PDB file of C-alpha atoms in Angstrom:
ATOM      1  CA  UNK A1229      -0.046  -0.196   0.131  1.00  0.00           C
ATOM      2  CA  UNK A1230       1.647   3.428  -0.850  1.00  0.00           C
ATOM      3  CA  UNK A1231       2.099   5.513   2.119  1.00  0.00           C
ATOM      4  CA  UNK A1232       3.320   9.253   2.749  1.00  0.00           C
ATOM      5  CA  UNK A1233       6.777   9.124   3.123  1.00  0.00           C
ATOM      6  CA  UNK A1234       7.596  12.878   3.780  1.00  0.00           C
ATOM      7  CA  UNK A1235       5.608  15.923   4.513  1.00  0.00           C
ATOM      8  CA  UNK A1236       7.098  19.400   3.617  1.00  0.00           C
ATOM      9  CA  UNK A1237       6.155  22.923   4.331  1.00  0.00           C
ATOM     10  CA  UNK A1238       7.586  26.063   2.820  1.00  0.00           C
ATOM     11  CA  UNK A1239       6.730  28.800   5.224  1.00  0.00           C
ATOM     12  CA  UNK A1240       8.100  31.635   2.654  1.00  0.00           C
ATOM     13  CA  UNK A1241       7.805  31.263  -0.908  1.00  0.00           C
ATOM     14  CA  UNK A1242      10.853  30.215  -2.845  1.00  0.00           C
ATOM     15  CA  UNK A1243      12.910  30.154   0.316  1.00  0.00           C
ATOM     16  CA  UNK A1244      14.058  26.637   2.018  1.00  0.00           C
ATOM     17  CA  UNK A1245      11.450  24.040   2.957  1.00  0.00           C
ATOM     18  CA  UNK A1246      10.840  22.107   6.465  1.00  0.00           C
ATOM     19  CA  UNK A1247      10.634  18.705   6.774  1.00  0.00           C
ATOM     20  CA  UNK A1248       7.705  17.657   9.190  1.00  0.00           C
ATOM     21  CA  UNK A1249       6.012  14.256  10.413  1.00  0.00           C
ATOM     22  CA  UNK A1250       2.493  15.893  10.501  1.00  0.00           C
ATOM     23  CA  UNK A1251       0.956  18.745   9.169  1.00  0.00           C
ATOM     24  CA  UNK A1252      -2.848  20.284   9.231  1.00  0.00           C
ATOM     25  CA  UNK A1253      -4.752  20.516   6.118  1.00  0.00           C
ATOM     26  CA  UNK A1254      -6.546  23.755   5.175  1.00  0.00           C
ATOM     27  CA  UNK A1255      -8.199  24.652   2.173  1.00  0.00           C
ATOM     28  CA  UNK A1256      -5.269  27.248   0.813  1.00  0.00           C
ATOM     29  CA  UNK A1257      -2.527  24.311   1.576  1.00  0.00           C
ATOM     30  CA  UNK A1258      -1.036  23.168   4.808  1.00  0.00           C
ATOM     31  CA  UNK A1259      -0.940  25.349   7.855  1.00  0.00           C
ATOM     32  CA  UNK A1260       2.134  27.785   7.605  1.00  0.00           C
ATOM     33  CA  UNK A1261       2.629  27.037   3.908  1.00  0.00           C
ATOM     34  CA  UNK A1262       3.699  29.892   1.872  1.00  0.00           C
ATOM     35  CA  UNK A1263       1.803  32.279   3.950  1.00  0.00           C
ATOM     36  CA  UNK A1264       4.684  34.689   3.675  1.00  0.00           C
ATOM     37  CA  UNK A1265       6.222  35.834   0.096  1.00  0.00           C
ATOM     38  CA  UNK A1266       8.864  38.430  -0.881  1.00  0.00           C
ATOM     39  CA  UNK A1267       7.974  41.194  -3.152  1.00  0.00           C
ATOM     40  CA  UNK A1268       9.617  43.927  -4.971  1.00  0.00           C
ATOM     41  CA  UNK A1269       8.363  47.479  -3.848  1.00  0.00           C
ATOM     42  CA  UNK A1270       5.485  47.607  -6.387  1.00  0.00           C
ATOM     43  CA  UNK A1271       4.199  44.216  -5.135  1.00  0.00           C
ATOM     44  CA  UNK A1272       5.312  41.952  -7.869  1.00  0.00           C
ATOM     45  CA  UNK A1273       6.762  38.486  -6.384  1.00  0.00           C
ATOM     46  CA  UNK A1274      10.131  37.620  -6.183  1.00  0.00           C
ATOM     47  CA  UNK A1275      11.115  33.921  -6.523  1.00  0.00           C
ATOM     48  CA  UNK A1276      14.548  31.613  -7.405  1.00  0.00           C
ATOM     49  CA  UNK A1277      13.872  32.059 -10.914  1.00  0.00           C
ATOM     50  CA  UNK A1278      15.108  35.464 -10.948  1.00  0.00           C
ATOM     51  CA  UNK A1279      16.962  35.454  -7.752  1.00  0.00           C
ATOM     52  CA  UNK A1280      19.042  32.157  -7.753  1.00  0.00           C
ATOM     53  CA  UNK A1281      20.722  32.662  -4.320  1.00  0.00           C
ATOM     54  CA  UNK A1282      17.380  32.116  -2.476  1.00  0.00           C
ATOM     55  CA  UNK A1283      17.863  28.590  -3.012  1.00  0.00           C
ATOM     56  CA  UNK A1284      20.583  28.852  -0.247  1.00  0.00           C
ATOM     57  CA  UNK A1285      18.457  30.431   2.479  1.00  0.00           C
ATOM     58  CA  UNK A1286      17.221  27.988   5.052  1.00  0.00           C
ATOM     59  CA  UNK A1287      14.148  28.003   7.064  1.00  0.00           C
ATOM     60  CA  UNK A1288      13.268  26.261  10.344  1.00  0.00           C
ATOM     61  CA  UNK A1289      10.432  26.071  12.699  1.00  0.00           C
ATOM     62  CA  UNK A1290      11.227  26.514  16.208  1.00  0.00           C
ATOM     63  CA  UNK A1291       8.584  26.987  19.200  1.00  0.00           C
ATOM     64  CA  UNK A1292       6.106  29.641  17.850  1.00  0.00           C
ATOM     65  CA  UNK A1293       8.776  31.343  15.323  1.00  0.00           C
ATOM     66  CA  UNK A1294       9.983  30.806  11.727  1.00  0.00           C
ATOM     67  CA  UNK A1295      13.765  31.241  11.742  1.00  0.00           C
ATOM     68  CA  UNK A1296      15.532  32.065   8.304  1.00  0.00           C
ATOM     69  CA  UNK A1297      19.017  32.571   7.443  1.00  0.00           C
ATOM     70  CA  UNK A1298      21.927  32.450   4.513  1.00  0.00           C
ATOM     71  CA  UNK A1299      23.631  29.053   4.487  1.00  0.00           C
ATOM     72  CA  UNK A1300      26.814  31.005   4.142  1.00  0.00           C
ATOM     73  CA  UNK A1301      25.950  33.195   7.147  1.00  0.00           C
ATOM     74  CA  UNK A1302      24.353  30.725   9.606  1.00  0.00           C
ATOM     75  CA  UNK A1303      24.985  33.232  12.686  1.00  0.00           C
ATOM     76  CA  UNK A1304      22.727  35.921  11.089  1.00  0.00           C
ATOM     77  CA  UNK A1305      19.180  34.576  11.924  1.00  0.00           C
ATOM     78  CA  UNK A1306      16.170  36.408  11.698  1.00  0.00           C
ATOM     79  CA  UNK A1307      12.854  35.254  13.334  1.00  0.00           C
ATOM     80  CA  UNK A1308       9.406  35.596  12.146  1.00  0.00           C
ATOM     81  CA  UNK A1309       6.304  34.807  13.765  1.00  0.00           C
ATOM     82  CA  UNK A1310       4.609  31.534  12.843  1.00  0.00           C
ATOM     83  CA  UNK A1311       1.152  33.179  13.218  1.00  0.00           C
ATOM     84  CA  UNK A1312       1.616  36.722  11.827  1.00  0.00           C
ATOM     85  CA  UNK A1313      -1.193  39.470  12.707  1.00  0.00           C
ATOM     86  CA  UNK A1314      -1.563  42.659  11.465  1.00  0.00           C
ATOM     87  CA  UNK A1315      -0.878  45.615  13.939  1.00  0.00           C
ATOM     88  CA  UNK A1316      -1.832  49.580  14.057  1.00  0.00           C
ATOM     89  CA  UNK A1317       1.120  50.417  12.088  1.00  0.00           C
ATOM     90  CA  UNK A1318       1.071  47.578   9.584  1.00  0.00           C
ATOM     91  CA  UNK A1319       0.725  48.565   5.795  1.00  0.00           C
ATOM     92  CA  UNK A1320      -1.520  46.650   3.375  1.00  0.00           C
ATOM     93  CA  UNK A1321      -0.462  46.330  -0.294  1.00  0.00           C
ATOM     94  CA  UNK A1322      -1.748  44.645  -3.309  1.00  0.00           C
ATOM     95  CA  UNK A1323       0.581  41.690  -4.522  1.00  0.00           C
ATOM     96  CA  UNK A1324       1.170  39.950  -7.944  1.00  0.00           C
ATOM     97  CA  UNK A1325       1.708  36.242  -8.113  1.00  0.00           C
ATOM     98  CA  UNK A1326       1.764  35.058 -11.949  1.00  0.00           C
ATOM     99  CA  UNK A1327      -1.811  35.794 -13.285  1.00  0.00           C
ATOM    100  CA  UNK A1328      -3.025  36.510  -9.626  1.00  0.00           C
ATOM    101  CA  UNK A1329      -3.275  40.677  -9.459  1.00  0.00           C
ATOM    102  CA  UNK A1330      -4.298  42.902  -6.677  1.00  0.00           C
ATOM    103  CA  UNK A1331      -3.968  40.259  -3.964  1.00  0.00           C
ATOM    104  CA  UNK A1332      -4.104  41.635  -0.769  1.00  0.00           C
ATOM    105  CA  UNK A1333      -1.363  41.508   1.620  1.00  0.00           C
ATOM    106  CA  UNK A1334       0.351  42.957   4.445  1.00  0.00           C
ATOM    107  CA  UNK A1335       3.963  44.039   5.162  1.00  0.00           C
ATOM    108  CA  UNK A1336       5.107  42.396   8.235  1.00  0.00           C
ATOM    109  CA  UNK A1337       7.769  45.160   9.604  1.00  0.00           C
ATOM    110  CA  UNK A1338      10.406  47.612   8.347  1.00  0.00           C
ATOM    111  CA  UNK A1339      12.738  45.227  10.084  1.00  0.00           C
ATOM    112  CA  UNK A1340      12.193  42.434   7.894  1.00  0.00           C
ATOM    113  CA  UNK A1341      12.134  44.569   4.912  1.00  0.00           C
ATOM    114  CA  UNK A1342      15.713  45.947   5.850  1.00  0.00           C
ATOM    115  CA  UNK A1343      16.738  42.382   6.757  1.00  0.00           C
ATOM    116  CA  UNK A1344      15.624  40.677   3.687  1.00  0.00           C
ATOM    117  CA  UNK A1345      16.500  43.503   1.417  1.00  0.00           C
ATOM    118  CA  UNK A1346      20.066  43.135   2.535  1.00  0.00           C
ATOM    119  CA  UNK A1347      19.955  39.441   1.968  1.00  0.00           C
ATOM    120  CA  UNK A1348      18.475  39.652  -1.423  1.00  0.00           C
ATOM    121  CA  UNK A1349      20.734  42.502  -2.508  1.00  0.00           C
ATOM    122  CA  UNK A1350      17.748  44.227  -3.770  1.00  0.00           C
ATOM    123  CA  UNK A1351      14.965  46.440  -2.066  1.00  0.00           C
ATOM    124  CA  UNK A1352      11.901  44.069  -1.095  1.00  0.00           C
ATOM    125  CA  UNK A1353       8.970  44.177   1.355  1.00  0.00           C
ATOM    126  CA  UNK A1354       8.348  40.721   3.100  1.00  0.00           C
ATOM    127  CA  UNK A1355       4.723  40.101   3.250  1.00  0.00           C
ATOM    128  CA  UNK A1356       2.081  37.700   4.695  1.00  0.00           C
ATOM    129  CA  UNK A1357      -1.353  36.529   3.689  1.00  0.00           C
ATOM    130  CA  UNK A1358      -3.977  37.714   6.263  1.00  0.00           C
ATOM    131  CA  UNK A1359      -6.669  34.995   6.545  1.00  0.00           C
ATOM    132  CA  UNK A1360      -9.088  37.394   5.228  1.00  0.00           C
ATOM    133  CA  UNK A1361      -7.573  37.212   1.918  1.00  0.00           C
ATOM    134  CA  UNK A1362      -9.063  34.982  -0.778  1.00  0.00           C
ATOM    135  CA  UNK A1363      -6.765  34.054  -3.598  1.00  0.00           C
ATOM    136  CA  UNK A1364      -8.860  31.940  -6.010  1.00  0.00           C
ATOM    137  CA  UNK A1365      -7.536  28.823  -7.815  1.00  0.00           C
ATOM    138  CA  UNK A1366      -8.091  28.886 -11.546  1.00  0.00           C
ATOM    139  CA  UNK A1367     -11.679  28.762 -12.215  1.00  0.00           C
ATOM    140  CA  UNK A1368     -10.944  26.200 -14.956  1.00  0.00           C
ATOM    141  CA  UNK A1369      -9.960  23.478 -12.314  1.00  0.00           C
ATOM    142  CA  UNK A1370     -11.834  24.553  -9.150  1.00  0.00           C
ATOM    143  CA  UNK A1371     -15.024  23.027  -7.952  1.00  0.00           C
ATOM    144  CA  UNK A1372     -16.009  25.382  -5.333  1.00  0.00           C
ATOM    145  CA  UNK A1373     -13.959  28.450  -5.858  1.00  0.00           C
ATOM    146  CA  UNK A1374     -11.003  27.041  -3.630  1.00  0.00           C
ATOM    147  CA  UNK A1375      -8.733  29.471  -2.488  1.00  0.00           C
ATOM    148  CA  UNK A1376      -4.549  29.051  -2.323  1.00  0.00           C
ATOM    149  CA  UNK A1377      -1.866  30.610  -0.403  1.00  0.00           C
ATOM    150  CA  UNK A1378       1.254  32.078  -2.242  1.00  0.00           C
ATOM    151  CA  UNK A1379       1.991  29.015  -3.994  1.00  0.00           C
ATOM    152  CA  UNK A1380       2.393  29.245  -7.948  1.00  0.00           C
ATOM    153  CA  UNK A1381      -1.357  27.836  -8.374  1.00  0.00           C
ATOM    154  CA  UNK A1382      -2.560  25.102  -6.334  1.00  0.00           C
ATOM    155  CA  UNK A1383      -2.594  24.253  -2.534  1.00  0.00           C
ATOM    156  CA  UNK A1384      -0.575  20.772  -2.737  1.00  0.00           C
ATOM    157  CA  UNK A1385       1.921  19.444  -4.668  1.00  0.00           C
ATOM    158  CA  UNK A1386       2.326  15.671  -4.709  1.00  0.00           C
ATOM    159  CA  UNK A1387       5.033  13.460  -5.939  1.00  0.00           C
ATOM    160  CA  UNK A1388       5.985   9.878  -5.763  1.00  0.00           C
ATOM    161  CA  UNK A1389       9.403   8.697  -4.680  1.00  0.00           C
ATOM    162  CA  UNK A1390       9.486   6.379  -7.805  1.00  0.00           C
ATOM    163  CA  UNK A1391       9.161   9.048 -10.384  1.00  0.00           C
ATOM    164  CA  UNK A1392      12.202  10.894  -8.883  1.00  0.00           C
ATOM    165  CA  UNK A1393      13.878   7.352  -8.916  1.00  0.00           C
ATOM    166  CA  UNK A1394      12.941   6.806 -12.734  1.00  0.00           C
ATOM    167  CA  UNK A1395      14.006  10.244 -13.582  1.00  0.00           C
ATOM    168  CA  UNK A1396      17.376   9.824 -11.781  1.00  0.00           C
ATOM    169  CA  UNK A1397      18.068   6.701 -13.648  1.00  0.00           C
ATOM    170  CA  UNK A1398      18.251   8.769 -16.852  1.00  0.00           C
ATOM    171  CA  UNK A1399      20.484  11.538 -15.613  1.00  0.00           C
ATOM    172  CA  UNK A1400      24.281  11.437 -15.610  1.00  0.00           C
ATOM    173  CA  UNK A1401      23.901  13.083 -12.003  1.00  0.00           C
ATOM    174  CA  UNK A1402      21.131  12.159  -9.878  1.00  0.00           C
ATOM    175  CA  UNK A1403      19.037  15.154  -8.152  1.00  0.00           C
ATOM    176  CA  UNK A1404      17.337  15.478  -4.831  1.00  0.00           C
ATOM    177  CA  UNK A1405      13.291  16.033  -4.483  1.00  0.00           C
ATOM    178  CA  UNK A1406      14.268  19.424  -3.204  1.00  0.00           C
ATOM    179  CA  UNK A1407      14.241  20.498  -6.941  1.00  0.00           C
ATOM    180  CA  UNK A1408      10.630  20.034  -7.082  1.00  0.00           C
ATOM    181  CA  UNK A1409       9.374  21.412  -3.968  1.00  0.00           C
ATOM    182  CA  UNK A1410       6.627  19.000  -3.012  1.00  0.00           C
ATOM    183  CA  UNK A1411       4.435  19.378  -0.354  1.00  0.00           C
ATOM    184  CA  UNK A1412       3.978  15.572   0.098  1.00  0.00           C
ATOM    185  CA  UNK A1413       6.175  12.509  -1.152  1.00  0.00           C
ATOM    186  CA  UNK A1414       4.680   9.240  -1.658  1.00  0.00           C
ATOM    187  CA  UNK A1415       6.318   5.774  -1.393  1.00  0.00           C
ATOM    188  CA  UNK A1416       5.218   2.573  -3.051  1.00  0.00           C
ATOM    189  CA  UNK A1417       3.329   3.683  -5.855  1.00  0.00           C
ATOM    190  CA  UNK A1418       4.487   3.121  -9.521  1.00  0.00           C
ATOM    191  CA  UNK A1419       6.487   5.909 -11.194  1.00  0.00           C
ATOM    192  CA  UNK A1420       4.384   8.354 -12.301  1.00  0.00           C
ATOM    193  CA  UNK A1421       1.254   6.908 -11.167  1.00  0.00           C
ATOM    194  CA  UNK A1422       0.420  10.454  -9.410  1.00  0.00           C
ATOM    195  CA  UNK A1423      -0.716  11.889 -13.030  1.00  0.00           C
ATOM    196  CA  UNK A1424      -3.816   9.513 -12.841  1.00  0.00           C
ATOM    197  CA  UNK A1425      -5.022  10.443  -9.369  1.00  0.00           C
ATOM    198  CA  UNK A1426      -8.136  12.166  -9.906  1.00  0.00           C
ATOM    199  CA  UNK A1427      -9.839  11.468  -6.548  1.00  0.00           C
ATOM    200  CA  UNK A1428      -7.876  10.022  -3.775  1.00  0.00           C
ATOM    201  CA  UNK A1429      -7.425   9.875  -0.009  1.00  0.00           C
ATOM    202  CA  UNK A1430      -4.548  10.450   2.109  1.00  0.00           C
ATOM    203  CA  UNK A1431      -5.177   8.890   5.775  1.00  0.00           C
ATOM    204  CA  UNK A1432      -8.892   9.955   6.160  1.00  0.00           C
ATOM    205  CA  UNK A1433      -8.748  13.204   3.991  1.00  0.00           C
ATOM    206  CA  UNK A1434     -10.049  13.489   0.490  1.00  0.00           C
ATOM    207  CA  UNK A1435      -8.346  15.263  -2.342  1.00  0.00           C
ATOM    208  CA  UNK A1436      -8.911  15.715  -5.980  1.00  0.00           C
ATOM    209  CA  UNK A1437      -5.921  16.178  -8.529  1.00  0.00           C
ATOM    210  CA  UNK A1438      -6.960  18.706 -11.050  1.00  0.00           C
ATOM    211  CA  UNK A1439      -3.842  18.370 -13.403  1.00  0.00           C
ATOM    212  CA  UNK A1440      -0.383  17.431 -13.314  1.00  0.00           C
ATOM    213  CA  UNK A1441       2.193  19.959 -12.570  1.00  0.00           C
ATOM    214  CA  UNK A1442       4.083  21.953 -15.239  1.00  0.00           C
ATOM    215  CA  UNK A1443       7.683  22.478 -14.488  1.00  0.00           C
ATOM    216  CA  UNK A1444       9.718  25.630 -15.254  1.00  0.00           C
ATOM    217  CA  UNK A1445      13.686  26.942 -15.017  1.00  0.00           C
ATOM    218  CA  UNK A1446      13.326  26.813 -11.210  1.00  0.00           C
ATOM    219  CA  UNK A1447      13.981  22.977 -11.335  1.00  0.00           C
ATOM    220  CA  UNK A1448      17.522  23.673 -13.173  1.00  0.00           C
ATOM    221  CA  UNK A1449      18.817  25.728  -9.849  1.00  0.00           C
ATOM    222  CA  UNK A1450      21.053  23.257  -7.578  1.00  0.00           C
ATOM    223  CA  UNK A1451      19.623  23.747  -4.110  1.00  0.00           C
ATOM    224  CA  UNK A1452      23.017  23.093  -2.920  1.00  0.00           C
ATOM    225  CA  UNK A1453      24.888  25.565  -4.686  1.00  0.00           C
ATOM    226  CA  UNK A1454      22.451  28.158  -6.288  1.00  0.00           C
ATOM    227  CA  UNK A1455      23.964  27.538  -9.768  1.00  0.00           C
ATOM    228  CA  UNK A1456      21.719  26.596 -12.914  1.00  0.00           C
ATOM    229  CA  UNK A1457      22.082  24.059 -15.332  1.00  0.00           C
ATOM    230  CA  UNK A1458      20.328  22.255 -17.805  1.00  0.00           C
ATOM    231  CA  UNK A1459      19.051  19.378 -15.810  1.00  0.00           C
ATOM    232  CA  UNK A1460      16.644  17.930 -15.410  1.00  0.00           C
ATOM    233  CA  UNK A1461      14.387  19.907 -17.959  1.00  0.00           C
ATOM    234  CA  UNK A1462      16.802  18.559 -20.792  1.00  0.00           C
ATOM    235  CA  UNK A1463      16.002  15.076 -19.803  1.00  0.00           C
ATOM    236  CA  UNK A1464      12.469  15.378 -18.966  1.00  0.00           C
ATOM    237  CA  UNK A1465      11.574  17.254 -22.370  1.00  0.00           C
ATOM    238  CA  UNK A1466      12.364  13.544 -24.039  1.00  0.00           C
ATOM    239  CA  UNK A1467       9.596  11.949 -22.379  1.00  0.00           C
ATOM    240  CA  UNK A1468       7.378  13.938 -20.182  1.00  0.00           C
ATOM    241  CA  UNK A1469       6.296  16.931 -22.542  1.00  0.00           C
ATOM    242  CA  UNK A1470       2.855  17.286 -23.290  1.00  0.00           C
ATOM    243  CA  UNK A1471       1.206  20.107 -25.105  1.00  0.00           C
ATOM    244  CA  UNK A1472       4.678  22.181 -24.983  1.00  0.00           C
ATOM    245  CA  UNK A1473       4.659  21.572 -20.930  1.00  0.00           C
ATOM    246  CA  UNK A1474       6.999  19.571 -18.857  1.00  0.00           C
ATOM    247  CA  UNK A1475       5.177  17.645 -16.519  1.00  0.00           C
ATOM    248  CA  UNK A1476       6.493  16.239 -12.963  1.00  0.00           C
ATOM    249  CA  UNK A1477       4.142  15.550 -10.160  1.00  0.00           C
ATOM    250  CA  UNK A1478       0.298  16.175  -9.246  1.00  0.00           C
ATOM    251  CA  UNK A1479      -1.237  19.217  -7.948  1.00  0.00           C
ATOM    252  CA  UNK A1480      -3.789  18.807  -5.630  1.00  0.00           C
ATOM    253  CA  UNK A1481      -6.813  20.406  -3.714  1.00  0.00           C
ATOM    254  CA  UNK A1482      -8.112  18.997  -0.541  1.00  0.00           C
ATOM    255  CA  UNK A1483     -11.801  18.801  -0.187  1.00  0.00           C
ATOM    256  CA  UNK A1484     -11.865  18.554   3.740  1.00  0.00           C
ATOM    257  CA  UNK A1485      -9.729  19.675   6.452  1.00  0.00           C
ATOM    258  CA  UNK A1486      -7.665  17.474   9.356  1.00  0.00           C
ATOM    259  CA  UNK A1487      -4.228  16.290  10.071  1.00  0.00           C
ATOM    260  CA  UNK A1488      -1.787  14.266   7.578  1.00  0.00           C
ATOM    261  CA  UNK A1489       0.917  12.143   9.179  1.00  0.00           C
ATOM    262  CA  UNK A1490       4.010  10.638   7.463  1.00  0.00           C
ATOM    263  CA  UNK A1491       2.738   6.735   7.114  1.00  0.00           C
ATOM    264  CA  UNK A1492      -0.647   7.777   6.316  1.00  0.00           C
ATOM    265  CA  UNK A1493      -1.861   5.452   3.565  1.00  0.00           C
ATOM    266  CA  UNK A1494      -3.055   6.692  -0.138  1.00  0.00           C
ATOM    267  CA  UNK A1495      -6.206   4.880  -1.271  1.00  0.00           C
ATOM    268  CA  UNK A1496      -7.665   5.821  -4.999  1.00  0.00           C
ATOM    269  CA  UNK A1497     -11.251   6.388  -5.160  1.00  0.00           C
ATOM    270  CA  UNK A1498     -12.775   4.779  -8.291  1.00  0.00           C
TER     271      UNK A1498
END
């Protein structure tokens, strides 16, 4: 029986992920997943696609805070509240993520802006998504006007370990799952079986898969060095290209809330 091998949360969009043994499933994604994001002064989202060394920024969750540091300066740690809240001095701005425009967000603090601006080498704001913000999923794939966090498009991304194993068998040098930034890694399913998961359960929680995930240049950034190359997209293009999109992993939307744990079983609803 396929089971959950790993659960990963990305508190700040495009920074390091955190592996956890359990996580709370919410409509927008796992609790604490991509509720923070870095944006330019005019509100445009910033990711590793344009700022490669974001791959070298690590994140940890400790007590009630999120700890952030650059791998080459581990003593310079900045702490963010795990559950941010607006204050009387908080500034509200509208931000843009891909085709999502005018998404209401809140600037955390001037201190955070200064720290992250120095980290990135460019002016930026650190914003968080208030609970009142509803950024809707693409209407073509939504069922009940579901919302998503600051993730690219969908609340959850699921990849089977066997899919990565198959890809690595085709590469001159193996890569890690970190390149693909999944939320849930499944053990025990055939390679690329996740492409077919339209209605399924993880533990007791029901999900549906709107479509496989189209991959971009971010996957070519080595998370260990921040350097870019041609893989894995060059190899994936040879056998995973459909309608001019390179597919790897399944986007997913939860239809109920609850808690997922490592070891929970996957069942496919017929």
